[in-house]
């Protein structure tokens, strides 16, 4: 039986408020427990426009119809419009995810800041951003978070060091093929990494032969690893693409897929040391953390 873990990233206010409740309904319908990573603080999506200067951004925006997917307002937050906080004004969605038994973790306090400027942040700044999110997590749920998923799959020796100091149970910062103990720039860190193995919807939708109809089987055929992980986004698969995601889950269940959380993978997969490199992926602008092939 194929194994699959669904990892949900929440990057924006709209994704959190409108996409996440629908996705939680969908998980309930299919009796699936997912791993959900929350951006807690300011939605600075407008600043991501900076990425317009990076190769591939415009074609990706057009291919995925980003303005209609994300909403025009979202694309202006943090620039023309002030950046609204994501979780604090509407904690119910987060609390619901916890209450419904999902494996919840920290994605960020400020997604755009960490994704775009990780290498410019000091260790203290990075740690305090994590702690701001962790404080909100604990205030609302009564427990401390023990997992983290890097915004935009960005890692550094500093971020890996902080995860180790915080004694996190697992992190999901990279793209790769199987759970591993990260080695970065020659140094080993002890927090296991559970990588995303499948391409994300925004990376492949609109490429030759991949549309709303064919995407579910494309993903199913890509589940050829022992520990498959699919990352979905609350602002995409939870909103305009909810039906595509629903179809994929239905087909996966028909193929007897067994669903796990990333936390369960971390416990049962016996991760072995493996290097993380900075690389590129089709459909994604800029560089990101990629697990070395074996
Ligand atoms: Zn994200």
mmCIF file of C-alpha atoms and ligand atoms in Angstrom:
data_model
loop_
_atom_site.group_PDB
_atom_site.id
_atom_site.type_symbol
_atom_site.label_atom_id
_atom_site.label_comp_id
_atom_site.label_asym_id
_atom_site.label_seq_id
_atom_site.Cartn_x
_atom_site.Cartn_y
_atom_site.Cartn_z
ATOM 1 C CA UNK A 1 0.000 0.000 0.000
ATOM 2 C CA UNK A 2 1.394 3.428 -0.898
ATOM 3 C CA UNK A 3 2.066 5.751 2.021
ATOM 4 C CA UNK A 4 1.320 9.460 1.820
ATOM 5 C CA UNK A 5 1.582 12.418 4.173
ATOM 6 C CA UNK A 6 -0.218 15.651 3.346
ATOM 7 C CA UNK A 7 1.657 18.778 4.409
ATOM 8 C CA UNK A 8 -0.347 22.003 4.373
ATOM 9 C CA UNK A 9 1.370 25.387 4.257
ATOM 10 C CA UNK A 10 -0.591 28.469 5.279
ATOM 11 C CA UNK A 11 1.107 31.544 3.869
ATOM 12 C CA UNK A 12 -1.600 34.224 3.765
ATOM 13 C CA UNK A 13 -4.537 35.684 5.684
ATOM 14 C CA UNK A 14 -6.956 34.678 2.938
ATOM 15 C CA UNK A 15 -5.632 31.134 2.861
ATOM 16 C CA UNK A 16 -5.980 30.899 6.633
ATOM 17 C CA UNK A 17 -9.462 32.411 6.959
ATOM 18 C CA UNK A 18 -11.139 31.090 3.835
ATOM 19 C CA UNK A 19 -9.074 28.180 2.532
ATOM 20 C CA UNK A 20 -8.200 26.382 5.756
ATOM 21 C CA UNK A 21 -11.774 25.821 7.041
ATOM 22 C CA UNK A 22 -12.735 24.261 3.699
ATOM 23 C CA UNK A 23 -9.653 22.103 3.735
ATOM 24 C CA UNK A 24 -10.442 20.970 7.293
ATOM 25 C CA UNK A 25 -13.941 20.004 6.093
ATOM 26 C CA UNK A 26 -12.343 18.013 3.280
ATOM 27 C CA UNK A 27 -9.973 16.193 5.654
ATOM 28 C CA UNK A 28 -12.938 15.354 7.860
ATOM 29 C CA UNK A 29 -14.873 13.996 4.881
ATOM 30 C CA UNK A 30 -11.969 11.716 3.941
ATOM 31 C CA UNK A 31 -10.978 10.929 7.576
ATOM 32 C CA UNK A 32 -7.435 12.185 6.956
ATOM 33 C CA UNK A 33 -5.057 13.666 9.524
ATOM 34 C CA UNK A 34 -2.614 16.131 7.961
ATOM 35 C CA UNK A 35 0.458 18.084 9.046
ATOM 36 C CA UNK A 36 -0.424 21.783 8.963
ATOM 37 C CA UNK A 37 2.121 24.603 9.201
ATOM 38 C CA UNK A 38 0.826 28.047 10.118
ATOM 39 C CA UNK A 39 2.135 31.512 9.324
ATOM 40 C CA UNK A 40 0.973 33.332 12.453
ATOM 41 C CA UNK A 41 2.014 36.974 12.093
ATOM 42 C CA UNK A 42 1.868 39.652 9.377
ATOM 43 C CA UNK A 43 0.765 38.805 5.850
ATOM 44 C CA UNK A 44 3.401 40.670 3.828
ATOM 45 C CA UNK A 45 2.510 38.999 0.520
ATOM 46 C CA UNK A 46 2.812 42.284 -1.382
ATOM 47 C CA UNK A 47 6.501 42.354 -0.600
ATOM 48 C CA UNK A 48 6.835 39.077 -2.462
ATOM 49 C CA UNK A 49 6.456 41.259 -5.546
ATOM 50 C CA UNK A 50 10.147 41.848 -4.992
ATOM 51 C CA UNK A 51 10.536 38.413 -6.456
ATOM 52 C CA UNK A 52 9.312 39.844 -9.731
ATOM 53 C CA UNK A 53 12.941 40.611 -10.378
ATOM 54 C CA UNK A 54 13.799 36.962 -10.114
ATOM 55 C CA UNK A 55 13.721 34.787 -13.176
ATOM 56 C CA UNK A 56 10.539 32.797 -13.612
ATOM 57 C CA UNK A 57 8.294 34.825 -11.342
ATOM 58 C CA UNK A 58 6.178 36.479 -14.041
ATOM 59 C CA UNK A 59 5.630 33.314 -16.037
ATOM 60 C CA UNK A 60 4.625 31.507 -12.854
ATOM 61 C CA UNK A 61 2.199 34.284 -11.883
ATOM 62 C CA UNK A 62 0.555 34.064 -15.307
ATOM 63 C CA UNK A 63 0.585 30.271 -15.514
ATOM 64 C CA UNK A 64 -1.057 29.823 -12.115
ATOM 65 C CA UNK A 65 -3.329 32.887 -12.490
ATOM 66 C CA UNK A 66 -1.936 34.181 -9.171
ATOM 67 C CA UNK A 67 -4.009 37.390 -8.948
ATOM 68 C CA UNK A 68 -7.274 35.419 -9.100
ATOM 69 C CA UNK A 69 -5.918 32.638 -6.868
ATOM 70 C CA UNK A 70 -4.579 34.884 -4.144
ATOM 71 C CA UNK A 71 -6.871 37.902 -4.529
ATOM 72 C CA UNK A 72 -5.646 41.342 -5.464
ATOM 73 C CA UNK A 73 -5.670 42.550 -1.847
ATOM 74 C CA UNK A 74 -3.263 39.785 -0.803
ATOM 75 C CA UNK A 75 -0.825 40.911 -3.479
ATOM 76 C CA UNK A 76 -0.772 44.409 -1.960
ATOM 77 C CA UNK A 77 -0.393 43.506 1.748
ATOM 78 C CA UNK A 78 2.759 44.936 3.283
ATOM 79 C CA UNK A 79 3.231 47.514 0.542
ATOM 80 C CA UNK A 80 0.247 49.603 -0.579
ATOM 81 C CA UNK A 81 -1.935 48.094 2.159
ATOM 82 C CA UNK A 82 -0.742 47.480 5.751
ATOM 83 C CA UNK A 83 0.194 43.878 6.571
ATOM 84 C CA UNK A 84 -2.640 42.290 8.607
ATOM 85 C CA UNK A 85 -1.858 39.645 11.251
ATOM 86 C CA UNK A 86 -2.987 36.153 10.243
ATOM 87 C CA UNK A 87 -3.857 34.042 13.314
ATOM 88 C CA UNK A 88 -4.298 36.451 16.303
ATOM 89 C CA UNK A 89 -7.526 38.185 15.135
ATOM 90 C CA UNK A 90 -9.195 34.861 14.211
ATOM 91 C CA UNK A 91 -7.673 32.102 16.360
ATOM 92 C CA UNK A 92 -10.631 29.739 15.853
ATOM 93 C CA UNK A 93 -9.314 28.172 12.650
ATOM 94 C CA UNK A 94 -6.005 27.281 14.325
ATOM 95 C CA UNK A 95 -7.789 25.946 17.411
ATOM 96 C CA UNK A 96 -10.099 23.871 15.220
ATOM 97 C CA UNK A 97 -7.130 22.267 13.436
ATOM 98 C CA UNK A 98 -5.608 21.353 16.810
ATOM 99 C CA UNK A 99 -8.920 20.046 18.170
ATOM 100 C CA UNK A 100 -9.496 17.904 15.094
ATOM 101 C CA UNK A 101 -6.215 16.122 15.787
ATOM 102 C CA UNK A 102 -4.026 17.486 12.987
ATOM 103 C CA UNK A 103 -0.272 17.615 13.438
ATOM 104 C CA UNK A 104 0.188 21.390 13.676
ATOM 105 C CA UNK A 105 3.514 23.207 13.465
ATOM 106 C CA UNK A 106 5.138 26.560 12.815
ATOM 107 C CA UNK A 107 5.632 27.786 9.247
ATOM 108 C CA UNK A 108 6.693 31.277 10.302
ATOM 109 C CA UNK A 109 5.858 34.493 12.061
ATOM 110 C CA UNK A 110 6.536 36.493 8.884
ATOM 111 C CA UNK A 111 6.630 34.203 5.840
ATOM 112 C CA UNK A 112 7.894 36.730 3.291
ATOM 113 C CA UNK A 113 10.636 38.044 5.576
ATOM 114 C CA UNK A 114 12.043 34.593 6.317
ATOM 115 C CA UNK A 115 11.670 33.302 2.761
ATOM 116 C CA UNK A 116 13.339 36.312 1.140
ATOM 117 C CA UNK A 117 15.856 37.371 3.782
ATOM 118 C CA UNK A 118 16.887 34.266 5.713
ATOM 119 C CA UNK A 119 20.559 34.874 5.006
ATOM 120 C CA UNK A 120 20.339 38.471 6.203
ATOM 121 C CA UNK A 121 18.699 37.594 9.543
ATOM 122 C CA UNK A 122 20.864 37.241 12.639
ATOM 123 C CA UNK A 123 20.475 34.115 14.719
ATOM 124 C CA UNK A 124 18.712 36.166 17.414
ATOM 125 C CA UNK A 125 16.277 37.635 14.880
ATOM 126 C CA UNK A 126 15.469 34.229 13.385
ATOM 127 C CA UNK A 127 15.018 32.682 16.801
ATOM 128 C CA UNK A 128 12.807 35.504 18.024
ATOM 129 C CA UNK A 129 10.580 35.176 14.916
ATOM 130 C CA UNK A 130 10.146 31.467 15.674
ATOM 131 C CA UNK A 131 9.452 32.228 19.327
ATOM 132 C CA UNK A 132 6.814 34.819 18.481
ATOM 133 C CA UNK A 133 4.953 32.174 16.490
ATOM 134 C CA UNK A 134 5.601 29.545 19.172
ATOM 135 C CA UNK A 135 4.246 31.860 21.859
ATOM 136 C CA UNK A 136 1.005 32.369 19.920
ATOM 137 C CA UNK A 137 0.790 28.612 19.279
ATOM 138 C CA UNK A 138 1.159 27.834 22.978
ATOM 139 C CA UNK A 139 -1.204 30.597 24.109
ATOM 140 C CA UNK A 140 -3.964 29.198 21.896
ATOM 141 C CA UNK A 141 -3.379 25.464 22.262
ATOM 142 C CA UNK A 142 -1.761 25.065 25.684
ATOM 143 C CA UNK A 143 1.188 23.152 24.234
ATOM 144 C CA UNK A 144 4.484 24.168 22.645
ATOM 145 C CA UNK A 145 5.068 23.516 18.946
ATOM 146 C CA UNK A 146 7.694 20.852 18.192
ATOM 147 C CA UNK A 147 7.904 21.120 14.418
ATOM 148 C CA UNK A 148 8.764 23.694 11.781
ATOM 149 C CA UNK A 149 8.542 23.902 7.986
ATOM 150 C CA UNK A 150 10.763 26.514 6.363
ATOM 151 C CA UNK A 151 8.998 29.186 4.285
ATOM 152 C CA UNK A 152 9.857 28.668 0.624
ATOM 153 C CA UNK A 153 12.134 25.711 1.528
ATOM 154 C CA UNK A 154 14.943 28.047 2.589
ATOM 155 C CA UNK A 155 17.577 26.723 4.992
ATOM 156 C CA UNK A 156 20.892 27.910 6.349
ATOM 157 C CA UNK A 157 23.387 26.587 8.871
ATOM 158 C CA UNK A 158 21.860 29.123 11.279
ATOM 159 C CA UNK A 159 18.265 27.901 10.833
ATOM 160 C CA UNK A 160 19.352 24.268 11.295
ATOM 161 C CA UNK A 161 21.339 25.230 14.389
ATOM 162 C CA UNK A 162 18.356 27.014 15.955
ATOM 163 C CA UNK A 163 16.088 24.004 15.280
ATOM 164 C CA UNK A 164 18.595 21.831 17.101
ATOM 165 C CA UNK A 165 18.833 24.240 20.045
ATOM 166 C CA UNK A 166 15.046 24.334 20.279
ATOM 167 C CA UNK A 167 15.053 20.548 20.409
ATOM 168 C CA UNK A 168 12.374 20.239 17.740
ATOM 169 C CA UNK A 169 10.996 16.790 17.019
ATOM 170 C CA UNK A 170 11.204 17.144 13.247
ATOM 171 C CA UNK A 171 11.362 19.779 10.500
ATOM 172 C CA UNK A 172 10.260 19.828 6.891
ATOM 173 C CA UNK A 173 12.534 22.301 5.140
ATOM 174 C CA UNK A 174 13.605 20.572 1.962
ATOM 175 C CA UNK A 175 12.557 18.824 -1.217
ATOM 176 C CA UNK A 176 13.784 15.288 -1.555
ATOM 177 C CA UNK A 177 13.081 11.578 -1.526
ATOM 178 C CA UNK A 178 13.086 10.185 2.047
ATOM 179 C CA UNK A 179 13.315 11.227 5.723
ATOM 180 C CA UNK A 180 16.894 12.070 6.740
ATOM 181 C CA UNK A 181 19.259 13.566 9.286
ATOM 182 C CA UNK A 182 20.532 16.776 7.649
ATOM 183 C CA UNK A 183 24.157 17.453 6.798
ATOM 184 C CA UNK A 184 24.666 21.015 5.592
ATOM 185 C CA UNK A 185 28.000 22.493 4.551
ATOM 186 C CA UNK A 186 29.730 19.508 6.116
ATOM 187 C CA UNK A 187 28.017 19.701 9.510
ATOM 188 C CA UNK A 188 25.407 17.248 10.809
ATOM 189 C CA UNK A 189 22.349 18.452 12.750
ATOM 190 C CA UNK A 190 20.186 16.182 14.861
ATOM 191 C CA UNK A 191 16.604 17.258 14.050
ATOM 192 C CA UNK A 192 15.209 14.857 11.403
ATOM 193 C CA UNK A 193 14.030 16.332 8.116
ATOM 194 C CA UNK A 194 10.907 14.979 6.403
ATOM 195 C CA UNK A 195 11.146 16.294 2.832
ATOM 196 C CA UNK A 196 8.389 17.010 0.333
ATOM 197 C CA UNK A 197 8.723 14.397 -2.417
ATOM 198 C CA UNK A 198 6.045 15.467 -4.914
ATOM 199 C CA UNK A 199 5.942 18.678 -6.978
ATOM 200 C CA UNK A 200 3.504 21.311 -5.711
ATOM 201 C CA UNK A 201 0.457 22.317 -7.728
ATOM 202 C CA UNK A 202 1.797 25.796 -8.481
ATOM 203 C CA UNK A 203 4.994 24.299 -9.878
ATOM 204 C CA UNK A 204 3.378 22.028 -12.432
ATOM 205 C CA UNK A 205 -0.132 23.226 -13.243
ATOM 206 C CA UNK A 206 -0.162 24.611 -16.769
ATOM 207 C CA UNK A 207 2.920 22.668 -17.872
ATOM 208 C CA UNK A 208 2.385 20.539 -20.941
ATOM 209 C CA UNK A 209 -0.362 17.968 -20.325
ATOM 210 C CA UNK A 210 -1.019 19.005 -16.725
ATOM 211 C CA UNK A 211 -4.340 20.650 -16.012
ATOM 212 C CA UNK A 212 -7.071 20.381 -13.363
ATOM 213 C CA UNK A 213 -8.264 17.133 -14.937
ATOM 214 C CA UNK A 214 -4.927 15.335 -15.204
ATOM 215 C CA UNK A 215 -3.142 16.643 -12.089
ATOM 216 C CA UNK A 216 -4.643 14.077 -9.647
ATOM 217 C CA UNK A 217 -3.312 11.116 -11.657
ATOM 218 C CA UNK A 218 0.004 12.889 -12.218
ATOM 219 C CA UNK A 219 0.436 13.105 -8.446
ATOM 220 C CA UNK A 220 -0.711 9.499 -7.954
ATOM 221 C CA UNK A 221 1.842 8.256 -10.471
ATOM 222 C CA UNK A 222 4.511 10.299 -8.695
ATOM 223 C CA UNK A 223 3.904 8.456 -5.417
ATOM 224 C CA UNK A 224 6.722 6.018 -6.111
ATOM 225 C CA UNK A 225 8.739 6.566 -2.918
ATOM 226 C CA UNK A 226 8.419 4.717 0.367
ATOM 227 C CA UNK A 227 7.657 7.955 2.261
ATOM 228 C CA UNK A 228 5.643 10.165 -0.108
ATOM 229 C CA UNK A 229 4.920 13.743 0.970
ATOM 230 C CA UNK A 230 2.685 16.214 -0.867
ATOM 231 C CA UNK A 231 2.719 19.894 0.094
ATOM 232 C CA UNK A 232 -0.524 21.779 -0.593
ATOM 233 C CA UNK A 233 -1.359 25.411 0.056
ATOM 234 C CA UNK A 234 -4.427 26.659 1.943
ATOM 235 C CA UNK A 235 -4.690 29.545 -0.533
ATOM 236 C CA UNK A 236 -4.776 27.222 -3.538
ATOM 237 C CA UNK A 237 -5.947 23.649 -2.823
ATOM 238 C CA UNK A 238 -8.171 25.077 -0.059
ATOM 239 C CA UNK A 239 -9.826 27.596 -2.367
ATOM 240 C CA UNK A 240 -10.149 27.661 -6.161
ATOM 241 C CA UNK A 241 -8.528 24.206 -6.510
ATOM 242 C CA UNK A 242 -10.407 22.473 -3.700
ATOM 243 C CA UNK A 243 -12.224 20.201 -6.176
ATOM 244 C CA UNK A 244 -8.929 19.096 -7.769
ATOM 245 C CA UNK A 245 -7.523 18.267 -4.321
ATOM 246 C CA UNK A 246 -10.742 16.467 -3.382
ATOM 247 C CA UNK A 247 -10.514 14.369 -6.549
ATOM 248 C CA UNK A 248 -6.886 13.509 -5.792
ATOM 249 C CA UNK A 249 -7.722 12.385 -2.238
ATOM 250 C CA UNK A 250 -10.647 10.307 -3.515
ATOM 251 C CA UNK A 251 -8.433 8.594 -6.106
ATOM 252 C CA UNK A 252 -5.643 8.047 -3.562
ATOM 253 C CA UNK A 253 -8.086 6.348 -1.201
ATOM 254 C CA UNK A 254 -9.384 4.179 -4.030
ATOM 255 C CA UNK A 255 -5.806 2.986 -4.490
ATOM 256 C CA UNK A 256 -5.679 2.047 -0.799
ATOM 257 C CA UNK A 257 -3.225 4.785 0.095
ATOM 258 C CA UNK A 258 -2.376 4.823 3.762
ATOM 259 C CA UNK A 259 -2.239 8.338 5.202
ATOM 260 C CA UNK A 260 0.306 9.438 7.787
ATOM 261 C CA UNK A 261 1.406 12.711 9.358
ATOM 262 C CA UNK A 262 4.969 13.953 9.033
ATOM 263 C CA UNK A 263 5.328 13.404 12.781
ATOM 264 C CA UNK A 264 4.471 9.726 12.313
ATOM 265 C CA UNK A 265 6.993 9.469 9.461
ATOM 266 C CA UNK A 266 9.645 10.999 11.742
ATOM 267 C CA UNK A 267 8.922 8.312 14.338
ATOM 268 C CA UNK A 268 8.759 5.236 12.133
ATOM 269 C CA UNK A 269 11.001 5.904 9.124
ATOM 270 C CA UNK A 270 14.456 5.651 10.766
ATOM 271 C CA UNK A 271 16.030 8.697 9.026
ATOM 272 C CA UNK A 272 19.672 8.325 7.957
ATOM 273 C CA UNK A 273 22.252 11.135 7.422
ATOM 274 C CA UNK A 274 22.051 12.857 4.043
ATOM 275 C CA UNK A 275 23.256 16.186 2.627
ATOM 276 C CA UNK A 276 21.145 19.214 1.837
ATOM 277 C CA UNK A 277 22.204 21.261 -1.180
ATOM 278 C CA UNK A 278 20.929 24.549 -2.538
ATOM 279 C CA UNK A 279 19.263 23.794 -5.845
ATOM 280 C CA UNK A 280 16.494 24.733 -8.252
ATOM 281 C CA UNK A 281 13.265 23.018 -9.301
ATOM 282 C CA UNK A 282 11.155 23.281 -12.436
ATOM 283 C CA UNK A 283 8.348 25.796 -11.936
ATOM 284 C CA UNK A 284 9.813 27.446 -8.854
ATOM 285 C CA UNK A 285 11.609 30.807 -8.944
ATOM 286 C CA UNK A 286 14.917 31.144 -7.101
ATOM 287 C CA UNK A 287 16.801 28.490 -5.174
ATOM 288 C CA UNK A 288 15.661 26.130 -2.423
ATOM 289 C CA UNK A 289 16.900 23.333 -0.169
ATOM 290 C CA UNK A 290 17.167 19.990 -1.946
ATOM 291 C CA UNK A 291 18.128 16.654 -0.394
ATOM 292 C CA UNK A 292 21.011 14.995 -2.163
ATOM 293 C CA UNK A 293 20.133 12.011 -4.338
ATOM 294 C CA UNK A 294 21.453 8.678 -3.100
HETATM 295 ZN ZN1 LIG B 1 4.813 28.793 2.646
#
